[in-house]
CSV table of C-alpha atoms in Angstrom, one decimal:
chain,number,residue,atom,x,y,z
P,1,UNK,CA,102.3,-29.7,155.1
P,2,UNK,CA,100.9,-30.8,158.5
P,3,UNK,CA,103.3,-32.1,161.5
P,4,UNK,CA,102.9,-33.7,164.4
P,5,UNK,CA,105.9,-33.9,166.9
P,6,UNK,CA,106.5,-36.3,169.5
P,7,UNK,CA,106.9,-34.1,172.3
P,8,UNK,CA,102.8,-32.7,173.0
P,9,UNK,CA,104.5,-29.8,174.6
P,10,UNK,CA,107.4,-28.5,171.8
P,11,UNK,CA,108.7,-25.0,172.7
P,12,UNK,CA,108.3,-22.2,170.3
P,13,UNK,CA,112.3,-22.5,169.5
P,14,UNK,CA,111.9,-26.0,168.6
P,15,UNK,CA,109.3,-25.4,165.9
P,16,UNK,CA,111.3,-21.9,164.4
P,17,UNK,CA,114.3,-24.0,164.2
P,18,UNK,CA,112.5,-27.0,162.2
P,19,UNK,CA,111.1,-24.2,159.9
P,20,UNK,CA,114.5,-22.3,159.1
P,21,UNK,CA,116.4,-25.9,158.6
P,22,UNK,CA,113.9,-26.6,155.7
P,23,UNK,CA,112.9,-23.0,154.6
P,24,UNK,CA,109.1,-23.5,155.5
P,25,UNK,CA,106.7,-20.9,156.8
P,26,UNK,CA,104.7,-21.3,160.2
P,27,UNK,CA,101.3,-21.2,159.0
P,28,UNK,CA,99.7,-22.8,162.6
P,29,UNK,CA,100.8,-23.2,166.0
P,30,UNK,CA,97.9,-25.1,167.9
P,31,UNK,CA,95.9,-22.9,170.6
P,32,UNK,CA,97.7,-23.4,173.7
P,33,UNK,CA,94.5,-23.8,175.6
P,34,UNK,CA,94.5,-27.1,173.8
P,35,UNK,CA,94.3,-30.4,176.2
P,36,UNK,CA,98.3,-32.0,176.3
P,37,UNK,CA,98.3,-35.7,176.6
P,38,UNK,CA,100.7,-38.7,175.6
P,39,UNK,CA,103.5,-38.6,172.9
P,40,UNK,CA,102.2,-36.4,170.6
P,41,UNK,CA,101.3,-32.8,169.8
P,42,UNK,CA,98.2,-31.2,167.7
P,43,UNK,CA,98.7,-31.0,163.9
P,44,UNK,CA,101.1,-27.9,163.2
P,45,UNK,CA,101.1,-26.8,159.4
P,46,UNK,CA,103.8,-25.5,157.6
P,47,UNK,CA,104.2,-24.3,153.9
P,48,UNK,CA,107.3,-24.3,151.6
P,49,UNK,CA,108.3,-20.1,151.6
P,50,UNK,CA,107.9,-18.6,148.5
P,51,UNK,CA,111.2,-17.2,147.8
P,52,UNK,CA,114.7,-19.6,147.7
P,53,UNK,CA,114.5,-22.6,145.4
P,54,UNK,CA,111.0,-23.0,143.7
P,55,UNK,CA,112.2,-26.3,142.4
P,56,UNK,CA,111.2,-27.8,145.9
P,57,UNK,CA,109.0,-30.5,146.5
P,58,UNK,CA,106.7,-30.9,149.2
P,59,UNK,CA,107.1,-34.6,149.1
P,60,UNK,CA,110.9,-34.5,149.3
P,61,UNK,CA,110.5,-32.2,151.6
P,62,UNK,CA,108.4,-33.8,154.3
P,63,UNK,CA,110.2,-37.2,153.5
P,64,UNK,CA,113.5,-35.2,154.5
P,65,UNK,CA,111.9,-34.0,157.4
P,66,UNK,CA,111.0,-37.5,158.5
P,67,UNK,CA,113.8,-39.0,157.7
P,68,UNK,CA,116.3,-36.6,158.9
P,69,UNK,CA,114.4,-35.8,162.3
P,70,UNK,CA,112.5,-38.8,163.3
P,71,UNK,CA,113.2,-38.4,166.7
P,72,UNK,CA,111.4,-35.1,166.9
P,73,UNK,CA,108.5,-35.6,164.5
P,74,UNK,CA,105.8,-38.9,164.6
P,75,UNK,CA,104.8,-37.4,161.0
P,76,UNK,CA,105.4,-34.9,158.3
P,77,UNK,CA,102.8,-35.4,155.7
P,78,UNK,CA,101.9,-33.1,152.6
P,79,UNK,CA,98.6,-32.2,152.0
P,80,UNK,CA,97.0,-34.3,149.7
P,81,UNK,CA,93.8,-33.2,148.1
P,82,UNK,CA,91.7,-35.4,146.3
P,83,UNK,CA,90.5,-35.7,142.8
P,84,UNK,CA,87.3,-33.4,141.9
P,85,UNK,CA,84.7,-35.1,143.5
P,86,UNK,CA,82.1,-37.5,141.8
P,87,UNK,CA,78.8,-35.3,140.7
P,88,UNK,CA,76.0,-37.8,141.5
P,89,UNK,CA,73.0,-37.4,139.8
P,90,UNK,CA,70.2,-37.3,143.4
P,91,UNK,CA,66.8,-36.6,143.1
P,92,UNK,CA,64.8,-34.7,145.3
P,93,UNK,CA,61.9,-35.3,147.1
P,94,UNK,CA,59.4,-34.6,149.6
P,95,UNK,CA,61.5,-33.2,152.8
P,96,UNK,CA,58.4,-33.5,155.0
P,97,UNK,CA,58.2,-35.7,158.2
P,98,UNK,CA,56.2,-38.5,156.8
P,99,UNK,CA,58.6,-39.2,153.9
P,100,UNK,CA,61.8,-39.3,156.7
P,101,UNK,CA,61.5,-43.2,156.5
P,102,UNK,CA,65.1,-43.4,158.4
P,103,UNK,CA,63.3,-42.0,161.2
P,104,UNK,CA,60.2,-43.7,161.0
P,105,UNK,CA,59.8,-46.9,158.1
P,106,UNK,CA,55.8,-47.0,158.1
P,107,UNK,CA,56.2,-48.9,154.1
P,108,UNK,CA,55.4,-45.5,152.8
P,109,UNK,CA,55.9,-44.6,149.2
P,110,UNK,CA,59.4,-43.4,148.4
P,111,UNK,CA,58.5,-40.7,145.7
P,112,UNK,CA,59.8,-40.3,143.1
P,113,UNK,CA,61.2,-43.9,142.8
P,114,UNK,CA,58.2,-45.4,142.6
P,115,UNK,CA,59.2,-48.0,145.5
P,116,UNK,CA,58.0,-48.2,149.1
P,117,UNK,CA,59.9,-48.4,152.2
P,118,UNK,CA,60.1,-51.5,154.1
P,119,UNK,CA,57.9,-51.3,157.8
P,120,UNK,CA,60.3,-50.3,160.6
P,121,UNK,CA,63.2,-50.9,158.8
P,122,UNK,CA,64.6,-47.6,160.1
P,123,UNK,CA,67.6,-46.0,162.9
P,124,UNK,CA,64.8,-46.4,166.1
P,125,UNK,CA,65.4,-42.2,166.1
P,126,UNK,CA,61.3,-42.5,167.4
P,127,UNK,CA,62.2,-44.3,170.2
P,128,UNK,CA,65.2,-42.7,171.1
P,129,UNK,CA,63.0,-39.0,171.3
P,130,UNK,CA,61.6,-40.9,174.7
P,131,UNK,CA,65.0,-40.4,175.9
P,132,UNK,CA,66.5,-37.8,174.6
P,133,UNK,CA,66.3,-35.0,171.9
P,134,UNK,CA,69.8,-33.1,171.8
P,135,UNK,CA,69.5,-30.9,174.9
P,136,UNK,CA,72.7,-29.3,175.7
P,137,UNK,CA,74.6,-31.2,172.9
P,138,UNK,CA,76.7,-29.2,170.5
P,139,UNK,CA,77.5,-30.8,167.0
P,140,UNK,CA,80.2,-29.7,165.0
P,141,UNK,CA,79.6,-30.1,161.5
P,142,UNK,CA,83.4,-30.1,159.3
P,143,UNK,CA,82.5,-30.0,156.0
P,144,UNK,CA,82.6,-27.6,152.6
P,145,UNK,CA,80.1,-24.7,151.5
P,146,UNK,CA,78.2,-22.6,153.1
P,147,UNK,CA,75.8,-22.7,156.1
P,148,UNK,CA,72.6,-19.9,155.8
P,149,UNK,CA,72.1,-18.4,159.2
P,150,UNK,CA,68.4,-17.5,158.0
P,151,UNK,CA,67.9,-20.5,157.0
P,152,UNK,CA,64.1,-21.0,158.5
P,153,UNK,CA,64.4,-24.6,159.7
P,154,UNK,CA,68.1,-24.6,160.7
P,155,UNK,CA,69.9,-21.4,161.0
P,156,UNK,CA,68.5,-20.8,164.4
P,157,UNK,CA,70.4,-23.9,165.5
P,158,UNK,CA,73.8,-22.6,164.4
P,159,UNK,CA,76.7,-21.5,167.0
P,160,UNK,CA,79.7,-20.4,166.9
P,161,UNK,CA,81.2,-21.4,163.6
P,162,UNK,CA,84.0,-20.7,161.6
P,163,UNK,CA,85.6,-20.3,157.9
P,164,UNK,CA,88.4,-22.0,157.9
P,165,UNK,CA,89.3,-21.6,154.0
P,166,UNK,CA,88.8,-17.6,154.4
P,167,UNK,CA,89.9,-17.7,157.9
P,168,UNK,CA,87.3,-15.7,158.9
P,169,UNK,CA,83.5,-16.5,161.5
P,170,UNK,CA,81.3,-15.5,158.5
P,171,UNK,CA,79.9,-19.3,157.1
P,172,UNK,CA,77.1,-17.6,154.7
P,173,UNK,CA,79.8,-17.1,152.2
P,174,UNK,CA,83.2,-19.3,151.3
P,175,UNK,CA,85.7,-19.0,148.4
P,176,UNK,CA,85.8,-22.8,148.8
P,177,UNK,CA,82.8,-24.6,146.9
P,178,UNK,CA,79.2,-23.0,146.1
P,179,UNK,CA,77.4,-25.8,147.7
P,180,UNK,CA,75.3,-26.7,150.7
P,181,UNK,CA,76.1,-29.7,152.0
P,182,UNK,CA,77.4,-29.0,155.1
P,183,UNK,CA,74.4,-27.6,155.9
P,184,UNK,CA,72.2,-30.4,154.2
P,185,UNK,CA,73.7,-32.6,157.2
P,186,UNK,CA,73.6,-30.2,159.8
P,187,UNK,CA,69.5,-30.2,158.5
P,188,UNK,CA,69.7,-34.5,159.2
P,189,UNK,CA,71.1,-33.5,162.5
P,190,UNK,CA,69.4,-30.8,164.3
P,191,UNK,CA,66.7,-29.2,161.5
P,192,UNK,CA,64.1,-27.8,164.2
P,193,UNK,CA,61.5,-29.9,165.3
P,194,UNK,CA,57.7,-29.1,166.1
P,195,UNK,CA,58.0,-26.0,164.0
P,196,UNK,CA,55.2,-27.0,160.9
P,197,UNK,CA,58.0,-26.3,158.6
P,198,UNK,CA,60.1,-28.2,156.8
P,199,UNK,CA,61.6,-31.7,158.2
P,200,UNK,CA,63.0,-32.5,162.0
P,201,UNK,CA,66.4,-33.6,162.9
P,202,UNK,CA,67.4,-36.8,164.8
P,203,UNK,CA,68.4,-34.8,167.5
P,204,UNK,CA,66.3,-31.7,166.7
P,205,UNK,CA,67.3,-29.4,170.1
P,206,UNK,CA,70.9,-29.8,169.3
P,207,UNK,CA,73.2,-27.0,168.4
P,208,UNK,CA,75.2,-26.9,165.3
P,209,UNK,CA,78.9,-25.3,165.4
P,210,UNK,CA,78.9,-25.1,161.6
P,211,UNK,CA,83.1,-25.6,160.2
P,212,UNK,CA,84.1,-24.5,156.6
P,213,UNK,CA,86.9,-26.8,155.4
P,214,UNK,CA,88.4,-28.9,153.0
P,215,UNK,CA,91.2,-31.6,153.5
P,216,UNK,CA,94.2,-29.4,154.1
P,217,UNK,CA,92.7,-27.2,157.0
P,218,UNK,CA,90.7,-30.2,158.3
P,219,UNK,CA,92.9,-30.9,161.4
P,220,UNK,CA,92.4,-27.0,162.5
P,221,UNK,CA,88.3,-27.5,162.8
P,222,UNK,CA,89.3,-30.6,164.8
P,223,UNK,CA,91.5,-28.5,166.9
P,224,UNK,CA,89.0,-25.9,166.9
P,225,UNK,CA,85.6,-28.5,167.9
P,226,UNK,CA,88.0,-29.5,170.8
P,227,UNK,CA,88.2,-25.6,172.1
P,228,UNK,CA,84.5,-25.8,171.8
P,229,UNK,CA,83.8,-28.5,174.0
P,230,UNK,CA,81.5,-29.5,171.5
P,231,UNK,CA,80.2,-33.5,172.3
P,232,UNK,CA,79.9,-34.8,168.8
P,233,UNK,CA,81.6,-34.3,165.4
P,234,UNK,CA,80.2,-34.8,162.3
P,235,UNK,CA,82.6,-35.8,158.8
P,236,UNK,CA,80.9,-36.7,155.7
P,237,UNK,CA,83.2,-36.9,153.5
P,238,UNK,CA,82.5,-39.8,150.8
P,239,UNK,CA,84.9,-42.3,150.4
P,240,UNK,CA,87.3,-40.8,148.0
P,241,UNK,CA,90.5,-39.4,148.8
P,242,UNK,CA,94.0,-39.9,150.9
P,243,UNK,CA,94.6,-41.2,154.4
P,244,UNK,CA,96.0,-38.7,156.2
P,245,UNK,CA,98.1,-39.1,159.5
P,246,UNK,CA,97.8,-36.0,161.2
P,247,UNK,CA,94.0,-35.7,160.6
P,248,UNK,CA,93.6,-39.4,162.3
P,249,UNK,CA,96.2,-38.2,165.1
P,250,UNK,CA,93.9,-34.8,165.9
P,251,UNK,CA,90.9,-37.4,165.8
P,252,UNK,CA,92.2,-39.6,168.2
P,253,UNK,CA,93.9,-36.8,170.4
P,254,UNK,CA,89.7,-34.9,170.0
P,255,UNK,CA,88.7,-38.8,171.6
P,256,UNK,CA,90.9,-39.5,174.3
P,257,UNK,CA,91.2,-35.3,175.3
P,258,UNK,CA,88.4,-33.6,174.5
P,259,UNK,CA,85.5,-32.1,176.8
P,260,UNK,CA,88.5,-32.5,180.3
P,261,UNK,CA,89.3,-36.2,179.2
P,262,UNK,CA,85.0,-37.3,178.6
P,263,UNK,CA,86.3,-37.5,175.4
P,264,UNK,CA,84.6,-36.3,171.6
P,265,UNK,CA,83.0,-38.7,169.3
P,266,UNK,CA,83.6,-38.4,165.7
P,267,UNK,CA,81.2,-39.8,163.2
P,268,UNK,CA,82.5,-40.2,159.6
């Protein structure tokens, strides 16, 4: 289950004593290098222990937990993964510059749908390279799958990532899902530019820090992009799924105390 205490700075004591009163394991203490701010703390994680009464629920559980210690704790949520997530049927095309009509609408032909684009309906990403390509900006990606480090139009962008379902830095390989989409958005972010290979990226001299996650670990790659500094993170995650307090309190604490108080946006 993920907590989140009142008190930003709760002494190690504080947090055994929470976990022996309701038989839970500490799972994660937030890196103390972490910025402290306001009346709350980072997302700690717990887990019912193995041993004692199996019977236990998580949900009566963490409702105990609220209800009995509501002075300490601002929440105590189980983890709530979603339902299997929709398979939708996509079909491929092109990857090449001239078909990247959100970057630049000409009105050219959208294979294979048969339908053109409409002229300069489009995210103005041309006239924003006059400014600015990504220099110095690091974009975490939190997502699901694997990232290819030899990938030949992104891999070379990657920095610094980690697995946070194996718990390990190597993101070629997960036990979570077999797929790639982490790394088809890190692609739409920062996929090199000026390369004759493949597409380009919106912000194509950007780095990637590249996050292996699902739900239940989210709030450690938010605590984790905020130890990196990084200027940008990336979530897309559909619209399916539960609202979850202590992901939304790491967001905000990532926004208002990230990068020495400049603050991290996060793009869902």
């Amino acid at each position: 289950m993920n907590v989140v205490f009142r008190d930003p700075y709760p002494v190690r004591s504080e947090v055994e004593a929470l976990a022996d009163e309701y038989g839970l394991d500490i799972v994660h203490v937030p890196d103390s290098n972490l910025p402290k701010g306001g009346d709350r703390s980072w997302t700690y994680q717990f887990s019912l222990m193995q041993s004692g009464c199996p019977a236990r629920s998580v949900f009566e559980t963490a409702r105990a937990m609220y209800e009995n210690d509501s002075l300490l704790l601002r929440t105590a949520e189980p983890w709530l993964e979603p339902a299997a997530e929709p398979q939708l049927s996509v079909a491929t095309s092109d990857p090449y510059y001239s078909n990247q009509w959100h970057i630049n609408n000409t009105g050219q032909c959208l294979a294979p749908s048969g339908n053109s684009g409409l002229l300069d309906a489009d995210a103005d990403i041309e006239e924003a390279w006059a400014y600015a390509t990504g220099q110095n900006i690091k974009v975490a990606v939190i997502d699901k799958g694997y990232y290819e480090s030899n990938h030949p139009d992104i891999g070379s962008q990657y920095v610094n990532g980690y697995d946070f379902i194996d718990g390990d830095s190597d993101v070629t390989v997960t036990a979570g899902p077999q797929i790639a989409h982490g790394q088809a958005c890190a692609g739409l972010i920062a996929a090199k530019g000026n390369n004759q290979l493949g597409a380009v990226g919106v912000a194509y001299n950007a780095k990637i820090v590249p996050y292996i996650t699902w739900f239940g670990s989210a709030s450690l790659a938010f605590q984790q992009a905020t130890l990196e500094a990084v200027h940008v993170i990336n979530c897309s995650w559909g619209y399916y799924g539960n609202y979850n307090t202590a992901i939304a309190t790491d967001i905000a604490l990532a926004r208002d105390l990230g990068r020495g108080g400049l603050g991290i946006l996060t793009v869902a």
